PDB file of C-alpha atoms in Angstrom:
ATOM      1  CA  MET A   1      -0.066   0.012   0.013  1.00  0.00           C
ATOM      2  CA  SER A   2       1.403   3.290  -0.975  1.00  0.00           C
ATOM      3  CA  VAL A   3       1.146   6.001   1.812  1.00  0.00           C
ATOM      4  CA  PRO A   4       2.032   9.641   1.758  1.00  0.00           C
ATOM      5  CA  GLN A   5       5.282  10.667   3.549  1.00  0.00           C
ATOM      6  CA  THR A   6       5.209  12.989   6.463  1.00  0.00           C
ATOM      7  CA  PRO A   7       6.431  16.272   5.554  1.00  0.00           C
ATOM      8  CA  HIS A   8       9.609  17.371   7.542  1.00  0.00           C
ATOM      9  CA  VAL A   9       8.079  20.161   9.492  1.00  0.00           C
ATOM     10  CA  PHE A  10       8.536  18.249  12.830  1.00  0.00           C
ATOM     11  CA  GLY A  11      11.451  16.396  14.362  1.00  0.00           C
ATOM     12  CA  ALA A  12      13.112  15.084  17.293  1.00  0.00           C
ATOM     13  CA  SER A  13      12.889  18.283  19.370  1.00  0.00           C
ATOM     14  CA  THR A  14       9.225  19.048  18.587  1.00  0.00           C
ATOM     15  CA  THR A  15       6.807  19.161  21.388  1.00  0.00           C
ATOM     16  CA  ALA A  16       3.153  17.945  21.470  1.00  0.00           C
ATOM     17  CA  ALA A  17       2.045  21.435  21.871  1.00  0.00           C
ATOM     18  CA  GLU A  18       3.707  22.331  18.552  1.00  0.00           C
ATOM     19  CA  VAL A  19       2.207  19.391  16.822  1.00  0.00           C
ATOM     20  CA  ILE A  20      -1.219  20.261  17.956  1.00  0.00           C
ATOM     21  CA  ASP A  21      -0.946  24.031  17.194  1.00  0.00           C
ATOM     22  CA  GLY A  22      -3.835  25.023  14.939  1.00  0.00           C
ATOM     23  CA  VAL A  23      -5.580  21.605  14.922  1.00  0.00           C
ATOM     24  CA  ASP A  24      -9.175  21.766  16.088  1.00  0.00           C
ATOM     25  CA  LEU A  25     -10.519  18.453  17.834  1.00  0.00           C
ATOM     26  CA  HIS A  26     -13.808  19.985  19.170  1.00  0.00           C
ATOM     27  CA  GLY A  27     -16.506  17.402  19.034  1.00  0.00           C
ATOM     28  CA  ARG A  28     -13.887  14.578  19.127  1.00  0.00           C
ATOM     29  CA  ARG A  29     -13.545  11.884  21.903  1.00  0.00           C
ATOM     30  CA  ALA A  30     -10.252  10.359  22.763  1.00  0.00           C
ATOM     31  CA  VAL A  31      -8.946   7.604  25.205  1.00  0.00           C
ATOM     32  CA  VAL A  32      -5.343   7.715  26.446  1.00  0.00           C
ATOM     33  CA  THR A  33      -4.304   4.752  28.342  1.00  0.00           C
ATOM     34  CA  GLY A  34      -1.858   5.124  31.011  1.00  0.00           C
ATOM     35  CA  ALA A  35      -2.595   8.908  31.354  1.00  0.00           C
ATOM     36  CA  GLY A  36      -1.792   9.106  35.115  1.00  0.00           C
ATOM     37  CA  SER A  37       1.913  10.069  34.377  1.00  0.00           C
ATOM     38  CA  GLY A  38       4.612  11.059  31.989  1.00  0.00           C
ATOM     39  CA  ILE A  39       3.875  10.832  28.247  1.00  0.00           C
ATOM     40  CA  GLY A  40       0.268   9.951  28.873  1.00  0.00           C
ATOM     41  CA  VAL A  41      -0.424  13.094  30.680  1.00  0.00           C
ATOM     42  CA  GLU A  42       1.108  15.219  28.059  1.00  0.00           C
ATOM     43  CA  THR A  43      -0.590  13.415  25.147  1.00  0.00           C
ATOM     44  CA  ALA A  44      -4.023  13.888  27.160  1.00  0.00           C
ATOM     45  CA  ARG A  45      -2.924  17.602  27.713  1.00  0.00           C
ATOM     46  CA  ALA A  46      -2.434  18.359  23.986  1.00  0.00           C
ATOM     47  CA  LEU A  47      -5.518  16.649  22.715  1.00  0.00           C
ATOM     48  CA  ALA A  48      -7.735  18.317  25.307  1.00  0.00           C
ATOM     49  CA  ALA A  49      -6.237  21.624  24.501  1.00  0.00           C
ATOM     50  CA  ALA A  50      -7.163  21.176  20.888  1.00  0.00           C
ATOM     51  CA  GLY A  51     -10.779  20.639  22.089  1.00  0.00           C
ATOM     52  CA  ALA A  52     -11.054  16.815  22.263  1.00  0.00           C
ATOM     53  CA  ASP A  53     -12.990  15.138  25.298  1.00  0.00           C
ATOM     54  CA  VAL A  54     -10.389  12.845  26.685  1.00  0.00           C
ATOM     55  CA  THR A  55     -10.881   9.866  28.928  1.00  0.00           C
ATOM     56  CA  LEU A  56      -7.690   9.193  31.092  1.00  0.00           C
ATOM     57  CA  ALA A  57      -7.819   5.315  31.286  1.00  0.00           C
ATOM     58  CA  VAL A  58      -5.803   4.540  34.401  1.00  0.00           C
ATOM     59  CA  ARG A  59      -5.351   1.836  36.993  1.00  0.00           C
ATOM     60  CA  ASP A  60      -5.471   4.343  39.919  1.00  0.00           C
ATOM     61  CA  THR A  61      -8.570   6.452  39.601  1.00  0.00           C
ATOM     62  CA  ASP A  62      -7.630   8.747  42.555  1.00  0.00           C
ATOM     63  CA  ALA A  63      -4.367   9.494  40.821  1.00  0.00           C
ATOM     64  CA  GLY A  64      -6.154   9.970  37.557  1.00  0.00           C
ATOM     65  CA  ALA A  65      -8.529  12.342  39.093  1.00  0.00           C
ATOM     66  CA  ARG A  66      -5.645  14.402  40.601  1.00  0.00           C
ATOM     67  CA  VAL A  67      -4.018  14.599  37.117  1.00  0.00           C
ATOM     68  CA  ALA A  68      -7.446  15.575  35.577  1.00  0.00           C
ATOM     69  CA  ALA A  69      -7.798  18.359  38.041  1.00  0.00           C
ATOM     70  CA  ARG A  70      -4.297  19.763  37.465  1.00  0.00           C
ATOM     71  CA  LEU A  71      -4.870  19.638  33.739  1.00  0.00           C
ATOM     72  CA  GLU A  72      -8.139  21.343  34.062  1.00  0.00           C
ATOM     73  CA  ALA A  73      -6.592  24.235  36.049  1.00  0.00           C
ATOM     74  CA  GLU A  74      -3.736  24.490  33.374  1.00  0.00           C
ATOM     75  CA  LEU A  75      -5.766  24.340  30.030  1.00  0.00           C
ATOM     76  CA  PRO A  76      -7.516  27.184  28.396  1.00  0.00           C
ATOM     77  CA  PRO A  77     -11.241  27.572  29.026  1.00  0.00           C
ATOM     78  CA  GLU A  78     -12.029  26.341  25.553  1.00  0.00           C
ATOM     79  CA  SER A  79     -10.391  22.889  25.922  1.00  0.00           C
ATOM     80  CA  GLY A  80     -12.249  19.620  25.921  1.00  0.00           C
ATOM     81  CA  GLN A  81     -13.564  17.883  29.018  1.00  0.00           C
ATOM     82  CA  LEU A  82     -11.433  15.512  30.862  1.00  0.00           C
ATOM     83  CA  THR A  83     -12.881  12.296  32.482  1.00  0.00           C
ATOM     84  CA  VAL A  84     -11.266   9.460  34.379  1.00  0.00           C
ATOM     85  CA  GLY A  85     -11.875   5.726  33.764  1.00  0.00           C
ATOM     86  CA  ARG A  86     -10.628   2.612  35.551  1.00  0.00           C
ATOM     87  CA  LEU A  87      -8.448   0.299  33.339  1.00  0.00           C
ATOM     88  CA  ASP A  88      -5.941  -2.369  34.563  1.00  0.00           C
ATOM     89  CA  LEU A  89      -4.479  -3.982  31.506  1.00  0.00           C
ATOM     90  CA  ALA A  90      -3.367  -6.936  33.479  1.00  0.00           C
ATOM     91  CA  ASP A  91      -6.917  -7.646  34.530  1.00  0.00           C
ATOM     92  CA  ARG A  92      -9.325  -8.616  31.588  1.00  0.00           C
ATOM     93  CA  SER A  93     -12.368  -7.916  33.700  1.00  0.00           C
ATOM     94  CA  THR A  94     -11.601  -4.123  34.031  1.00  0.00           C
ATOM     95  CA  VAL A  95     -10.933  -3.972  30.224  1.00  0.00           C
ATOM     96  CA  ALA A  96     -14.247  -5.622  29.623  1.00  0.00           C
ATOM     97  CA  ALA A  97     -15.907  -3.202  32.159  1.00  0.00           C
ATOM     98  CA  PHE A  98     -14.376  -0.150  30.393  1.00  0.00           C
ATOM     99  CA  VAL A  99     -15.473  -1.383  27.085  1.00  0.00           C
ATOM    100  CA  ALA A 100     -19.186  -2.053  28.436  1.00  0.00           C
ATOM    101  CA  ALA A 101     -19.350   1.419  30.047  1.00  0.00           C
ATOM    102  CA  TRP A 102     -18.395   3.197  26.740  1.00  0.00           C
ATOM    103  CA  ARG A 103     -21.272   5.009  24.948  1.00  0.00           C
ATOM    104  CA  GLY A 104     -21.109   6.660  21.511  1.00  0.00           C
ATOM    105  CA  PRO A 105     -18.348   7.035  18.945  1.00  0.00           C
ATOM    106  CA  LEU A 106     -14.704   6.999  19.705  1.00  0.00           C
ATOM    107  CA  HIS A 107     -12.340   9.077  17.405  1.00  0.00           C
ATOM    108  CA  ILE A 108      -8.703   8.643  18.972  1.00  0.00           C
ATOM    109  CA  LEU A 109      -7.423   5.570  21.002  1.00  0.00           C
ATOM    110  CA  VAL A 110      -3.864   5.929  22.202  1.00  0.00           C
ATOM    111  CA  GLY A 111      -2.513   2.765  23.835  1.00  0.00           C
ATOM    112  CA  ASN A 112       0.138   4.455  25.888  1.00  0.00           C
ATOM    113  CA  ALA A 113       0.226   2.379  29.109  1.00  0.00           C
ATOM    114  CA  GLY A 114       3.103  -0.046  29.770  1.00  0.00           C
ATOM    115  CA  VAL A 115       5.490  -1.983  31.929  1.00  0.00           C
ATOM    116  CA  MET A 116       9.222  -2.232  31.206  1.00  0.00           C
ATOM    117  CA  ALA A 117      11.632  -5.005  32.414  1.00  0.00           C
ATOM    118  CA  PRO A 118      10.393  -6.320  35.677  1.00  0.00           C
ATOM    119  CA  PRO A 119      13.679  -8.177  36.974  1.00  0.00           C
ATOM    120  CA  GLU A 120      11.643 -11.373  37.814  1.00  0.00           C
ATOM    121  CA  LEU A 121       9.229 -13.169  35.798  1.00  0.00           C
ATOM    122  CA  THR A 122       5.704 -12.464  36.746  1.00  0.00           C
ATOM    123  CA  ARG A 123       2.385 -13.538  35.490  1.00  0.00           C
ATOM    124  CA  THR A 124      -1.161 -12.090  35.302  1.00  0.00           C
ATOM    125  CA  PRO A 125      -3.940 -13.892  37.039  1.00  0.00           C
ATOM    126  CA  ASP A 126      -4.807 -15.746  33.771  1.00  0.00           C
ATOM    127  CA  GLY A 127      -1.280 -17.011  33.595  1.00  0.00           C
ATOM    128  CA  ARG A 128       0.167 -14.741  30.867  1.00  0.00           C
ATOM    129  CA  GLU A 129       3.655 -13.280  31.235  1.00  0.00           C
ATOM    130  CA  THR A 130       3.134  -9.618  32.607  1.00  0.00           C
ATOM    131  CA  GLN A 131       4.891  -7.470  29.875  1.00  0.00           C
ATOM    132  CA  PHE A 132       3.375  -9.272  26.908  1.00  0.00           C
ATOM    133  CA  ALA A 133      -0.075  -9.309  28.677  1.00  0.00           C
ATOM    134  CA  VAL A 134      -0.130  -5.658  29.764  1.00  0.00           C
ATOM    135  CA  ASN A 135       1.666  -4.098  26.802  1.00  0.00           C
ATOM    136  CA  HIS A 136      -0.055  -6.098  24.137  1.00  0.00           C
ATOM    137  CA  LEU A 137      -2.988  -8.218  25.109  1.00  0.00           C
ATOM    138  CA  GLY A 138      -4.596  -5.709  27.427  1.00  0.00           C
ATOM    139  CA  HIS A 139      -4.500  -3.165  24.591  1.00  0.00           C
ATOM    140  CA  PHE A 140      -5.524  -5.681  21.920  1.00  0.00           C
ATOM    141  CA  ALA A 141      -8.753  -6.628  23.941  1.00  0.00           C
ATOM    142  CA  LEU A 142      -9.396  -2.837  24.623  1.00  0.00           C
ATOM    143  CA  ALA A 143      -9.265  -2.038  20.955  1.00  0.00           C
ATOM    144  CA  VAL A 144     -11.136  -4.940  19.678  1.00  0.00           C
ATOM    145  CA  GLY A 145     -13.883  -4.266  22.403  1.00  0.00           C
ATOM    146  CA  LEU A 146     -14.079  -0.530  21.329  1.00  0.00           C
ATOM    147  CA  HIS A 147     -13.922  -1.286  17.621  1.00  0.00           C
ATOM    148  CA  PRO A 148     -17.691  -0.604  16.895  1.00  0.00           C
ATOM    149  CA  ALA A 149     -17.120   2.777  18.628  1.00  0.00           C
ATOM    150  CA  LEU A 150     -14.122   3.479  16.606  1.00  0.00           C
ATOM    151  CA  ALA A 151     -15.875   2.354  13.295  1.00  0.00           C
ATOM    152  CA  ALA A 152     -18.960   4.717  14.160  1.00  0.00           C
ATOM    153  CA  SER A 153     -16.523   7.758  14.392  1.00  0.00           C
ATOM    154  CA  ASP A 154     -15.922   8.189  10.486  1.00  0.00           C
ATOM    155  CA  GLY A 155     -12.131   8.295  10.532  1.00  0.00           C
ATOM    156  CA  ALA A 156     -10.816   6.994  13.736  1.00  0.00           C
ATOM    157  CA  ARG A 157      -7.120   6.843  14.669  1.00  0.00           C
ATOM    158  CA  ILE A 158      -5.533   4.249  16.750  1.00  0.00           C
ATOM    159  CA  VAL A 159      -2.057   4.934  18.171  1.00  0.00           C
ATOM    160  CA  SER A 160       0.165   2.104  19.528  1.00  0.00           C
ATOM    161  CA  VAL A 161       3.126   3.264  21.624  1.00  0.00           C
ATOM    162  CA  SER A 162       5.959   0.744  20.884  1.00  0.00           C
ATOM    163  CA  SER A 163       9.525   1.377  21.531  1.00  0.00           C
ATOM    164  CA  ILE A 164      13.120   1.057  20.155  1.00  0.00           C
ATOM    165  CA  GLY A 165      13.090  -1.908  22.669  1.00  0.00           C
ATOM    166  CA  HIS A 166      11.286  -3.834  19.807  1.00  0.00           C
ATOM    167  CA  LEU A 167      14.901  -4.505  18.489  1.00  0.00           C
ATOM    168  CA  PHE A 168      15.438  -6.819  21.501  1.00  0.00           C
ATOM    169  CA  SER A 169      13.214  -9.468  20.180  1.00  0.00           C
ATOM    170  CA  PRO A 170      10.563 -10.489  17.514  1.00  0.00           C
ATOM    171  CA  VAL A 171       7.481 -12.008  18.879  1.00  0.00           C
ATOM    172  CA  VAL A 172       8.493 -15.678  19.963  1.00  0.00           C
ATOM    173  CA  PHE A 173       5.070 -17.372  19.037  1.00  0.00           C
ATOM    174  CA  ASP A 174       6.260 -20.761  20.447  1.00  0.00           C
ATOM    175  CA  ASP A 175       6.901 -19.460  23.846  1.00  0.00           C
ATOM    176  CA  LEU A 176       5.232 -16.135  24.611  1.00  0.00           C
ATOM    177  CA  ASP A 177       5.090 -16.865  28.465  1.00  0.00           C
ATOM    178  CA  TYR A 178       8.613 -18.126  29.143  1.00  0.00           C
ATOM    179  CA  ARG A 179       7.569 -21.548  29.990  1.00  0.00           C
ATOM    180  CA  PHE A 180      10.526 -23.232  27.938  1.00  0.00           C
ATOM    181  CA  ARG A 181      13.290 -20.564  27.986  1.00  0.00           C
ATOM    182  CA  PRO A 182      14.929 -18.578  30.772  1.00  0.00           C
ATOM    183  CA  TYR A 183      13.096 -15.290  31.528  1.00  0.00           C
ATOM    184  CA  ASP A 184      15.013 -12.353  30.353  1.00  0.00           C
ATOM    185  CA  PRO A 185      13.319  -8.791  31.022  1.00  0.00           C
ATOM    186  CA  TRP A 186      14.693  -7.211  27.840  1.00  0.00           C
ATOM    187  CA  THR A 187      13.625  -9.943  25.442  1.00  0.00           C
ATOM    188  CA  SER A 188      10.238 -10.052  27.097  1.00  0.00           C
ATOM    189  CA  TYR A 189       9.987  -6.134  26.776  1.00  0.00           C
ATOM    190  CA  GLY A 190      11.224  -6.447  23.208  1.00  0.00           C
ATOM    191  CA  GLN A 191       8.627  -9.016  21.970  1.00  0.00           C
ATOM    192  CA  SER A 192       5.762  -7.012  23.753  1.00  0.00           C
ATOM    193  CA  LYS A 193       7.041  -3.842  21.899  1.00  0.00           C
ATOM    194  CA  THR A 194       7.095  -5.678  18.672  1.00  0.00           C
ATOM    195  CA  ALA A 195       3.543  -6.827  19.265  1.00  0.00           C
ATOM    196  CA  ASN A 196       2.547  -3.266  19.632  1.00  0.00           C
ATOM    197  CA  ALA A 197       3.826  -2.531  16.341  1.00  0.00           C
ATOM    198  CA  LEU A 198       2.357  -5.747  14.795  1.00  0.00           C
ATOM    199  CA  PHE A 199      -0.979  -4.763  16.202  1.00  0.00           C
ATOM    200  CA  ALA A 200      -1.013  -1.535  14.303  1.00  0.00           C
ATOM    201  CA  VAL A 201      -0.252  -3.576  10.980  1.00  0.00           C
ATOM    202  CA  GLY A 202      -3.097  -6.053  11.841  1.00  0.00           C
ATOM    203  CA  ALA A 203      -5.586  -3.299  12.657  1.00  0.00           C
ATOM    204  CA  ALA A 204      -4.628  -1.160   9.485  1.00  0.00           C
ATOM    205  CA  GLU A 205      -5.286  -4.476   7.413  1.00  0.00           C
ATOM    206  CA  ARG A 206      -8.571  -5.464   8.990  1.00  0.00           C
ATOM    207  CA  TRP A 207     -10.281  -2.040   9.739  1.00  0.00           C
ATOM    208  CA  ALA A 208      -9.325  -0.021   6.697  1.00  0.00           C
ATOM    209  CA  ASP A 209     -12.947  -0.460   5.350  1.00  0.00           C
ATOM    210  CA  ASP A 210     -14.397   1.090   8.747  1.00  0.00           C
ATOM    211  CA  GLY A 211     -12.180   4.221   7.968  1.00  0.00           C
ATOM    212  CA  ILE A 212      -9.761   3.420  10.959  1.00  0.00           C
ATOM    213  CA  THR A 213      -6.220   4.073  10.671  1.00  0.00           C
ATOM    214  CA  ALA A 214      -3.550   2.354  13.037  1.00  0.00           C
ATOM    215  CA  ASN A 215       0.054   3.190  13.546  1.00  0.00           C
ATOM    216  CA  ALA A 216       2.785   2.461  15.974  1.00  0.00           C
ATOM    217  CA  LEU A 217       5.560   4.696  17.315  1.00  0.00           C
ATOM    218  CA  MET A 218       8.716   5.089  19.280  1.00  0.00           C
ATOM    219  CA  PRO A 219       8.244   8.163  21.717  1.00  0.00           C
ATOM    220  CA  GLY A 220      12.002   8.541  22.323  1.00  0.00           C
ATOM    221  CA  ASN A 221      14.342   8.315  25.143  1.00  0.00           C
ATOM    222  CA  VAL A 222      12.287   9.986  27.978  1.00  0.00           C
ATOM    223  CA  GLY A 223      13.533   9.777  31.424  1.00  0.00           C
ATOM    224  CA  GLU A 224      10.605  11.592  33.179  1.00  0.00           C
ATOM    225  CA  THR A 225       8.120   8.522  33.124  1.00  0.00           C
ATOM    226  CA  SER A 226       7.237   5.860  35.567  1.00  0.00           C
ATOM    227  CA  LEU A 227       7.727   3.134  32.924  1.00  0.00           C
ATOM    228  CA  ALA A 228      10.822   1.836  34.510  1.00  0.00           C
ATOM    229  CA  ARG A 229       9.055   1.711  38.042  1.00  0.00           C
ATOM    230  CA  HIS A 230       9.885  -2.051  38.395  1.00  0.00           C
ATOM    231  CA  MET A 231      13.639  -1.604  37.604  1.00  0.00           C
ATOM    232  CA  ASN A 232      16.755  -1.421  39.827  1.00  0.00           C
ATOM    233  CA  PRO A 233      17.899   2.079  39.387  1.00  0.00           C
ATOM    234  CA  HIS A 234      21.296   0.760  38.212  1.00  0.00           C
ATOM    235  CA  GLN A 235      19.720  -1.664  35.774  1.00  0.00           C
ATOM    236  CA  VAL A 236      19.498   0.440  32.620  1.00  0.00           C
ATOM    237  CA  ALA A 237      23.110   1.981  33.267  1.00  0.00           C
ATOM    238  CA  ASP A 238      24.610  -1.355  33.613  1.00  0.00           C
ATOM    239  CA  PHE A 239      22.803  -2.554  30.391  1.00  0.00           C
ATOM    240  CA  ILE A 240      24.128   0.505  28.536  1.00  0.00           C
ATOM    241  CA  ALA A 241      27.583  -0.078  29.742  1.00  0.00           C
ATOM    242  CA  SER A 242      27.470  -3.556  28.612  1.00  0.00           C
ATOM    243  CA  GLY A 243      26.983  -2.501  25.122  1.00  0.00           C
ATOM    244  CA  GLU A 244      23.538  -4.287  24.847  1.00  0.00           C
ATOM    245  CA  LEU A 245      21.489  -1.215  24.828  1.00  0.00           C
ATOM    246  CA  ALA A 246      22.102   1.995  22.596  1.00  0.00           C
ATOM    247  CA  LEU A 247      19.850   4.988  23.141  1.00  0.00           C
ATOM    248  CA  PRO A 248      19.063   8.093  21.195  1.00  0.00           C
ATOM    249  CA  PRO A 249      19.551  11.516  22.841  1.00  0.00           C
ATOM    250  CA  GLN A 250      17.128  12.079  25.699  1.00  0.00           C
ATOM    251  CA  LYS A 251      13.917  13.958  25.372  1.00  0.00           C
ATOM    252  CA  THR A 252      11.538  15.919  27.664  1.00  0.00           C
ATOM    253  CA  VAL A 253       8.229  14.403  28.396  1.00  0.00           C
ATOM    254  CA  ARG A 254       6.617  16.968  26.062  1.00  0.00           C
ATOM    255  CA  GLN A 255       8.908  16.104  23.203  1.00  0.00           C
ATOM    256  CA  GLY A 256       8.183  12.296  23.938  1.00  0.00           C
ATOM    257  CA  ALA A 257       4.371  12.902  23.439  1.00  0.00           C
ATOM    258  CA  ALA A 258       4.827  14.675  20.090  1.00  0.00           C
ATOM    259  CA  THR A 259       4.839  11.504  17.889  1.00  0.00           C
ATOM    260  CA  SER A 260       1.710  10.186  19.681  1.00  0.00           C
ATOM    261  CA  VAL A 261      -0.099  13.429  19.203  1.00  0.00           C
ATOM    262  CA  LEU A 262       1.020  13.577  15.583  1.00  0.00           C
ATOM    263  CA  LEU A 263      -0.436  10.162  14.871  1.00  0.00           C
ATOM    264  CA  ALA A 264      -3.768  10.930  16.816  1.00  0.00           C
ATOM    265  CA  ALA A 265      -4.447  14.301  15.571  1.00  0.00           C
ATOM    266  CA  SER A 266      -2.151  15.835  12.740  1.00  0.00           C
ATOM    267  CA  PRO A 267      -3.502  16.260   9.203  1.00  0.00           C
ATOM    268  CA  THR A 268       0.025  15.607   7.930  1.00  0.00           C
ATOM    269  CA  VAL A 269      -0.485  11.843   8.444  1.00  0.00           C
ATOM    270  CA  GLU A 270      -4.105  11.689   7.375  1.00  0.00           C
ATOM    271  CA  GLY A 271      -4.741   8.533   5.585  1.00  0.00           C
ATOM    272  CA  THR A 272      -1.318   6.822   6.860  1.00  0.00           C
ATOM    273  CA  THR A 273      -1.910   3.366   8.403  1.00  0.00           C
ATOM    274  CA  GLY A 274       0.083   0.311   9.427  1.00  0.00           C
ATOM    275  CA  ARG A 275       3.498   2.196   9.886  1.00  0.00           C
ATOM    276  CA  TYR A 276       6.014   2.836  12.701  1.00  0.00           C
ATOM    277  CA  PHE A 277       7.051   6.448  13.452  1.00  0.00           C
ATOM    278  CA  GLU A 278       9.703   7.996  15.481  1.00  0.00           C
ATOM    279  CA  ASP A 279      10.737  11.618  15.825  1.00  0.00           C
ATOM    280  CA  CYS A 280       7.414  12.602  14.043  1.00  0.00           C
ATOM    281  CA  ALA A 281       8.271  10.900  10.854  1.00  0.00           C
ATOM    282  CA  GLN A 282       8.106   7.317   9.496  1.00  0.00           C
ATOM    283  CA  ALA A 283      11.166   5.229  10.668  1.00  0.00           C
ATOM    284  CA  GLU A 284      13.715   3.649   8.243  1.00  0.00           C
ATOM    285  CA  PRO A 285      14.375  -0.086   8.223  1.00  0.00           C
ATOM    286  CA  VAL A 286      17.309  -1.408  10.183  1.00  0.00           C
ATOM    287  CA  ALA A 287      18.910  -4.763   9.500  1.00  0.00           C
ATOM    288  CA  GLU A 288      20.392  -5.460  12.872  1.00  0.00           C
ATOM    289  CA  ARG A 289      20.321  -4.350  16.370  1.00  0.00           C
ATOM    290  CA  ALA A 290      24.056  -3.627  17.092  1.00  0.00           C
ATOM    291  CA  GLY A 291      24.463   0.080  17.417  1.00  0.00           C
ATOM    292  CA  ALA A 292      21.040   1.002  16.281  1.00  0.00           C
ATOM    293  CA  VAL A 293      19.550   4.109  18.148  1.00  0.00           C
ATOM    294  CA  ALA A 294      16.677   4.453  15.611  1.00  0.00           C
ATOM    295  CA  GLY A 295      14.537   2.581  13.049  1.00  0.00           C
ATOM    296  CA  VAL A 296      12.181  -0.463  12.737  1.00  0.00           C
ATOM    297  CA  ALA A 297      13.092  -4.147  12.368  1.00  0.00           C
ATOM    298  CA  PRO A 298      11.381  -5.594   9.221  1.00  0.00           C
ATOM    299  CA  TYR A 299       9.728  -8.383  11.506  1.00  0.00           C
ATOM    300  CA  ALA A 300       7.764  -5.586  13.307  1.00  0.00           C
ATOM    301  CA  LEU A 301       5.914  -4.644  10.119  1.00  0.00           C
ATOM    302  CA  ASP A 302       5.702  -8.051   8.679  1.00  0.00           C
ATOM    303  CA  ARG A 303       2.109  -8.748   7.594  1.00  0.00           C
ATOM    304  CA  GLU A 304       2.404 -12.476   8.075  1.00  0.00           C
ATOM    305  CA  ASN A 305       3.736 -11.959  11.551  1.00  0.00           C
ATOM    306  CA  ALA A 306       0.733  -9.455  12.142  1.00  0.00           C
ATOM    307  CA  ALA A 307      -1.892 -12.132  10.980  1.00  0.00           C
ATOM    308  CA  ARG A 308      -0.396 -14.690  13.129  1.00  0.00           C
ATOM    309  CA  LEU A 309      -0.404 -12.412  16.347  1.00  0.00           C
ATOM    310  CA  TRP A 310      -3.767 -11.402  15.700  1.00  0.00           C
ATOM    311  CA  ALA A 311      -5.226 -14.841  15.445  1.00  0.00           C
ATOM    312  CA  LEU A 312      -3.358 -15.908  18.515  1.00  0.00           C
ATOM    313  CA  SER A 313      -4.377 -12.832  20.496  1.00  0.00           C
ATOM    314  CA  GLU A 314      -7.941 -13.277  19.718  1.00  0.00           C
ATOM    315  CA  ALA A 315      -7.792 -16.829  21.187  1.00  0.00           C
ATOM    316  CA  LEU A 316      -5.987 -15.606  24.256  1.00  0.00           C
ATOM    317  CA  VAL A 317      -8.429 -12.797  25.155  1.00  0.00           C
ATOM    318  CA  ARG A 318     -11.589 -14.874  24.653  1.00  0.00           C
TER     319      ARG A 318
END
């Protein structure tokens, strides 16, 4: 499928506010998962500032309410409304409850929540490895459940927050839950982030006739988030020193939200679907992980991989 390239108006230092400047989202509704901190907060801020009514989908609704109150105090009066909904992506019952409570069309779904590199193997109540379950399966179930609302909105956009960490591993279909291989926090994180990208490919393929576009992205190297809350403070530093991890220059949280906001709302990517972005532009393919600080692995955009993951995910969330 031929898609338009993003004009080079934005880049690595662009902020979410700069991306949304001049965009009118009044009358549109958005859901942002993980909007209780970091990039999720700034994504919600930008969309609401442009007039969208935004639901902050969070595990801790008290914390979400505090964030909503702070944003309401900071946003201009013509901004969209902010509401808070409970969503624990590790608990399928809360995903089902969130979907059941939704009424009316949904124009923007941003799958931003995530967990990164817990040092020990943990599983969700239904037996799935936690990173794959939270980062991919929970978002998959949410998007599939909200599909009728997305299809009803005439031009909905799905934004799937992936990571350069997808270069650590493809989806290992024969051992998603580390029942046969030793658990490794980074390959586990990697396959979950690859799954985020493949989900966008699969949704683009299946839901194009509903007017829905879906894209994945790398937000950047953003230190001001709670993503690494499960990690030992020295873990990332040791990993970088070992040569196993290369990172691009660090971004602020408002710069980190820019690519999510671009894909959620900017007219410059109208009609673009099934792609992987970074620094507000489509990423270039990379052939190997060594030394890479940008780019997308071919396996993360492979249609056969996406179709296999979709079928497997449907079976796992039934």
